Amino acid sequence: MNIPRTSFPRIVIIGGGFAGVALAKKLSKQEVQVVLLDKNNYHTFQPLLYQVSTGGLEPDSIAYPIRKILKDFPNFHFRLANVEEINTVENKVLTDIGELKFDYLVIASGAETNYFGNSEIEKHSMAMKTIPESLNLRSLILENFEEALLTSDLNERNSLMNFVIVGGGPTGVELAGALAEIKKGILPKDYPDLDTRLAQIHIIQSSDCILKGMSDKASEKAEDFLEKLGVNVWKNVRVTNYDGKTVTTNTDLTFETATLVWAAGVKGAAIKGMDAGEFVTKGERLLVNEFNQVKGFNHVFAIGDIACMATEEFPNGLPMMAQPAIQQGKQLGENMVRLIEEKPMQPFIYKDKGAMATIGRNKAVVDLPKFKFQGVFAWYVWMFVHLFFLIGFRNRMVVFINWVYNYIRFDREARLIIRPFKKKLKS
Amino acid sequence: MNIPRTSFPRIVIIGGGFAGVALAKKLSKQEVQVVLLDKNNYHTFQPLLYQVSTGGLEPDSIAYPIRKILKDFPNFHFRLANVEEINTVENKVLTDIGELKFDYLVIASGAETNYFGNSEIEKHSMAMKTIPESLNLRSLILENFEEALLTSDLNERNSLMNFVIVGGGPTGVELAGALAEIKKGILPKDYPDLDTRLAQIHIIQSSDCILKGMSDKASEKAEDFLEKLGVNVWKNVRVTNYDGKTVTTNTDLTFETATLVWAAGVKGAAIKGMDAGEFVTKGERLLVNEFNQVKGFNHVFAIGDIACMATEEFPNGLPMMAQPAIQQGKQLGENMVRLIEEKPMQPFIYKDKGAMATIGRNKAVVDLPKFKFQGVFAWYVWMFVHLFFLIGFRNRMVVFINWVYNYIRFDREARLIIRPFKKKLKS
């Protein structure tokens, strides 16, 4: 990679998610050369992916060009690259567009879907961690309904109209709620020839409550909201397999569905060369100390979902959410300057700002450190916070317009199959 | 296809473009059964595709779900289907989802890119007739700039930054203008490591003027606008080949480019079974009489781009634009009712509402039947008319917000490579 060396130390950041972008911004005016590598040329606002899948938002309005975020920063370079290997002996990364030497490396590669080794589920299920995946799910949902119109086999038709979501975390809960609203408000109008009341939405959670990381009240209320929307919530049920038709579980329960969304787990997106060793946890995250240094390294850092920082409150590592990522990115930016100036670094202290999830129209749950509330007001807070954290004025405006429109009209207009998913599978 | 017969005559419409949708709307309250077939589940607002290609608009905001346009109409059925053959002996269409009988057939399949038999150009060039094609072009433009950063070969770098557009019609002119604005306003900020002044935009027209269907004044002014924006306009030059690297022409001129956009011609999107015979023109359009009946048929009609209706003013058929399509769709809706009621049909009379094209910020040309004007006011008129004809309040709002934002900020934020184009080619 032909990036000229300067007299400044070179910091290579892998990943332009919340953590990587927060770090790069902090370093913008420092005497360092920053190279950010990402396999996409855009930053993804992951919390709203489920709205892309369900036709409520355009993909373009929850993505933001990385070059634009960092365009006014001197000594900053972005390269569209897939990092294939990290070599900490020679201090270089190997990518699909060549090698790059570093003085300091920051791994902010995020998380990926965890299938816990079940390749059949991986093959047949849909994930929702990236924009293309979310668009594939959007296409599949719509293609299934078009196909349901064509079959006279009742079992097949029901299977095409059923949705099984595995995992009762925020992703699963938000998706289930959105699907339930589509079922109620849009499908009967779009498909008058189908009895869309037969469409079933199931959410399956292996433990005894949904939204496990949140308060009991939030979890109970979310379940209540889902049930009001007609979603079937199955707790203490673990999915054991899915062959593309039937979901089997560790109980007698089985589900017939053409669409299984796997939101049951994530793991660190570890990179070859740093994917084995005493610093790798069971969930493929990288153990870091309070300065985000990967265990055993001085010049290799990890931040965000890939980093596993144990604290008193979170002995298994901070939650894999936007807030720890943003906070770690900012703090590491300050610490790297201190490190280069040979000053002592400051330990990271996580400020828990709470958690929230939306289930549907006027239905959300919010846990703030001092307040917990549910319902209409929580829903407004959820929207406000998400608009606030979206990058870019245009994106905020477009998302806002869409939300107002969807709210007033009980509609979601982006139900478009721009790139068919099933056809691609066949060809 | 399991669509139950009713006592009403069945009208099958192939294509949900301007013509097909206008016709379906007209038939909404009549005593007919309407089946609309389209290979997409959305209507595309083609005049704004070039803005999707150049990152100014989201694809979702120029597309509209066909089911939603027609959701309140009784006796209306939509099927997502690719029509593979028309059988006028047995009065049925054959599609990828089964056969369908018709009493009346309306072909509104539109136009497709015409490579005039040159398969090498077809293989290596980009077209811009559909949303996926426009997104591919968007991805390619951005991928080329990312690649230009990586090469140290000056010729290759220039080739990656050059754009050759073949065809000086509205599509070519509008795309060239948009690219010129990106080159000026965005590339230098996004790619400070590249000398983007070296990027060249060429537009090649085989005849002696661009915007041939418009007034001389419009054509001259458009050329003037393009040159002010730094676009190289080549007239009386015909492209003879493109091997993926070099564009050759009927003159000594050659161009080195990694991106050739082919906007040099369209032809009717004829369908097997109706693609040969005395009713097919050289441009693969279907000859129709003043009632839009295909020559030799009473119950088979063609409207929009696929229909070739000769008039005194347009002996080679009406122009392939939105207005004739919309007007024919509406009129045919009325005529079909008359036909079924055994009343005489009314001949179609084309109301020429003029033509317009935008070249850039404050730069457009408008030919109205009684007025011709160019510049800032024309640009406002262009925007107003395009917003007006967009379907759906949400789409209008989102497009409007994007335009205001792009205007104020000299920006186009949707420069996102959601699905890489080159990577797909390689795999």
PDB file of C-alpha atoms in Angstrom, chain A residues 302-400:
ATOM      1  CA  ALA A 302      -8.437  -3.488  20.768  1.00  0.00           C
ATOM      2  CA  ILE A 303     -11.584  -1.390  21.222  1.00  0.00           C
ATOM      3  CA  GLY A 304     -15.311  -1.921  20.805  1.00  0.00           C
ATOM      4  CA  ASP A 305     -17.035  -5.274  20.408  1.00  0.00           C
ATOM      5  CA  ILE A 306     -13.816  -7.155  19.662  1.00  0.00           C
ATOM      6  CA  ALA A 307     -12.254  -5.999  22.950  1.00  0.00           C
ATOM      7  CA  CYS A 308     -12.984  -7.937  26.128  1.00  0.00           C
ATOM      8  CA  MET A 309     -12.385  -5.629  29.054  1.00  0.00           C
ATOM      9  CA  ALA A 310     -13.398  -7.182  32.359  1.00  0.00           C
ATOM     10  CA  THR A 311     -14.630  -4.868  35.075  1.00  0.00           C
ATOM     11  CA  GLU A 312     -16.054  -5.472  38.494  1.00  0.00           C
ATOM     12  CA  GLU A 313     -19.579  -5.084  37.205  1.00  0.00           C
ATOM     13  CA  PHE A 314     -18.896  -6.971  33.961  1.00  0.00           C
ATOM     14  CA  PRO A 315     -16.439  -9.753  34.797  1.00  0.00           C
ATOM     15  CA  ASN A 316     -16.961 -11.307  31.348  1.00  0.00           C
ATOM     16  CA  GLY A 317     -16.255  -8.089  29.522  1.00  0.00           C
ATOM     17  CA  LEU A 318     -18.220  -4.927  28.780  1.00  0.00           C
ATOM     18  CA  PRO A 319     -21.414  -5.392  26.761  1.00  0.00           C
ATOM     19  CA  MET A 320     -21.019  -5.459  22.977  1.00  0.00           C
ATOM     20  CA  MET A 321     -22.895  -2.229  22.304  1.00  0.00           C
ATOM     21  CA  ALA A 322     -22.292   1.194  20.809  1.00  0.00           C
ATOM     22  CA  GLN A 323     -21.587   3.019  24.083  1.00  0.00           C
ATOM     23  CA  PRO A 324     -18.536   1.070  25.302  1.00  0.00           C
ATOM     24  CA  ALA A 325     -17.159   1.254  21.735  1.00  0.00           C
ATOM     25  CA  ILE A 326     -17.541   5.025  21.457  1.00  0.00           C
ATOM     26  CA  GLN A 327     -16.185   5.644  24.965  1.00  0.00           C
ATOM     27  CA  GLN A 328     -13.196   3.371  24.437  1.00  0.00           C
ATOM     28  CA  GLY A 329     -12.423   4.968  21.072  1.00  0.00           C
ATOM     29  CA  LYS A 330     -12.391   8.433  22.593  1.00  0.00           C
ATOM     30  CA  GLN A 331     -10.351   7.455  25.611  1.00  0.00           C
ATOM     31  CA  LEU A 332      -7.810   5.505  23.573  1.00  0.00           C
ATOM     32  CA  GLY A 333      -7.349   8.570  21.358  1.00  0.00           C
ATOM     33  CA  GLU A 334      -6.266  10.516  24.421  1.00  0.00           C
ATOM     34  CA  ASN A 335      -4.185   7.656  25.778  1.00  0.00           C
ATOM     35  CA  MET A 336      -2.247   7.138  22.552  1.00  0.00           C
ATOM     36  CA  VAL A 337      -1.145  10.728  22.607  1.00  0.00           C
ATOM     37  CA  ARG A 338      -0.037  10.269  26.222  1.00  0.00           C
ATOM     38  CA  LEU A 339       1.782   7.065  25.300  1.00  0.00           C
ATOM     39  CA  ILE A 340       3.627   8.722  22.420  1.00  0.00           C
ATOM     40  CA  GLU A 341       4.542  11.637  24.647  1.00  0.00           C
ATOM     41  CA  GLU A 342       5.718   9.084  27.223  1.00  0.00           C
ATOM     42  CA  LYS A 343       3.177  10.216  29.778  1.00  0.00           C
ATOM     43  CA  PRO A 344       1.176   7.711  31.870  1.00  0.00           C
ATOM     44  CA  MET A 345      -2.097   6.527  30.295  1.00  0.00           C
ATOM     45  CA  GLN A 346      -5.424   6.884  32.100  1.00  0.00           C
ATOM     46  CA  PRO A 347      -7.421   3.744  32.867  1.00  0.00           C
ATOM     47  CA  PHE A 348     -10.755   3.410  31.046  1.00  0.00           C
ATOM     48  CA  ILE A 349     -13.831   3.749  33.211  1.00  0.00           C
ATOM     49  CA  TYR A 350     -17.103   2.736  31.589  1.00  0.00           C
ATOM     50  CA  LYS A 351     -19.960   5.162  32.062  1.00  0.00           C
ATOM     51  CA  ASP A 352     -23.102   3.084  31.786  1.00  0.00           C
ATOM     52  CA  LYS A 353     -25.630   5.248  29.971  1.00  0.00           C
ATOM     53  CA  GLY A 354     -28.284   2.552  30.014  1.00  0.00           C
ATOM     54  CA  ALA A 355     -29.973   0.548  27.330  1.00  0.00           C
ATOM     55  CA  MET A 356     -33.166   0.724  25.322  1.00  0.00           C
ATOM     56  CA  ALA A 357     -35.203  -1.197  22.807  1.00  0.00           C
ATOM     57  CA  THR A 358     -38.262  -0.373  20.753  1.00  0.00           C
ATOM     58  CA  ILE A 359     -40.956  -2.934  20.137  1.00  0.00           C
ATOM     59  CA  GLY A 360     -43.344  -0.940  18.021  1.00  0.00           C
ATOM     60  CA  ARG A 361     -45.441   2.162  17.660  1.00  0.00           C
ATOM     61  CA  ASN A 362     -45.546   3.906  21.069  1.00  0.00           C
ATOM     62  CA  LYS A 363     -43.933   0.854  22.617  1.00  0.00           C
ATOM     63  CA  ALA A 364     -40.367   0.992  23.879  1.00  0.00           C
ATOM     64  CA  VAL A 365     -38.445   0.197  27.025  1.00  0.00           C
ATOM     65  CA  VAL A 366     -35.700   2.399  28.407  1.00  0.00           C
ATOM     66  CA  ASP A 367     -33.321   1.679  31.275  1.00  0.00           C
ATOM     67  CA  LEU A 368     -31.371   4.748  32.285  1.00  0.00           C
ATOM     68  CA  PRO A 369     -28.976   4.468  35.237  1.00  0.00           C
ATOM     69  CA  LYS A 370     -31.459   6.254  37.491  1.00  0.00           C
ATOM     70  CA  PHE A 371     -34.764   5.889  35.640  1.00  0.00           C
ATOM     71  CA  LYS A 372     -36.538   3.023  34.056  1.00  0.00           C
ATOM     72  CA  PHE A 373     -39.637   3.611  31.992  1.00  0.00           C
ATOM     73  CA  GLN A 374     -41.680   1.967  29.276  1.00  0.00           C
ATOM     74  CA  GLY A 375     -44.324   2.952  26.747  1.00  0.00           C
ATOM     75  CA  VAL A 376     -44.965   6.096  24.742  1.00  0.00           C
ATOM     76  CA  PHE A 377     -42.448   8.362  26.422  1.00  0.00           C
ATOM     77  CA  ALA A 378     -39.772   5.664  26.184  1.00  0.00           C
ATOM     78  CA  TRP A 379     -40.540   5.431  22.490  1.00  0.00           C
ATOM     79  CA  TYR A 380     -39.947   9.139  21.985  1.00  0.00           C
ATOM     80  CA  VAL A 381     -36.713   8.935  23.967  1.00  0.00           C
ATOM     81  CA  TRP A 382     -35.601   5.971  21.842  1.00  0.00           C
ATOM     82  CA  MET A 383     -36.239   7.910  18.636  1.00  0.00           C
ATOM     83  CA  PHE A 384     -34.549  11.041  19.874  1.00  0.00           C
ATOM     84  CA  VAL A 385     -31.441   9.167  21.013  1.00  0.00           C
ATOM     85  CA  HIS A 386     -31.154   7.257  17.747  1.00  0.00           C
ATOM     86  CA  LEU A 387     -31.547  10.387  15.652  1.00  0.00           C
ATOM     87  CA  PHE A 388     -28.946  12.098  17.817  1.00  0.00           C
ATOM     88  CA  PHE A 389     -26.350   9.383  17.357  1.00  0.00           C
ATOM     89  CA  LEU A 390     -26.875   9.028  13.602  1.00  0.00           C
ATOM     90  CA  ILE A 391     -24.013  10.653  11.750  1.00  0.00           C
ATOM     91  CA  GLY A 392     -24.854  13.444   9.344  1.00  0.00           C
ATOM     92  CA  PHE A 393     -27.576  16.039   9.080  1.00  0.00           C
ATOM     93  CA  ARG A 394     -28.993  14.616   5.849  1.00  0.00           C
ATOM     94  CA  ASN A 395     -29.290  11.131   7.331  1.00  0.00           C
ATOM     95  CA  ARG A 396     -31.066  12.537  10.390  1.00  0.00           C
ATOM     96  CA  MET A 397     -33.517  14.483   8.263  1.00  0.00           C
ATOM     97  CA  VAL A 398     -34.300  11.563   5.971  1.00  0.00           C
ATOM     98  CA  VAL A 399     -34.749   9.147   8.878  1.00  0.00           C
ATOM     99  CA  PHE A 400     -36.915  11.677  10.672  1.00  0.00           C
TER     100      PHE A 400
END
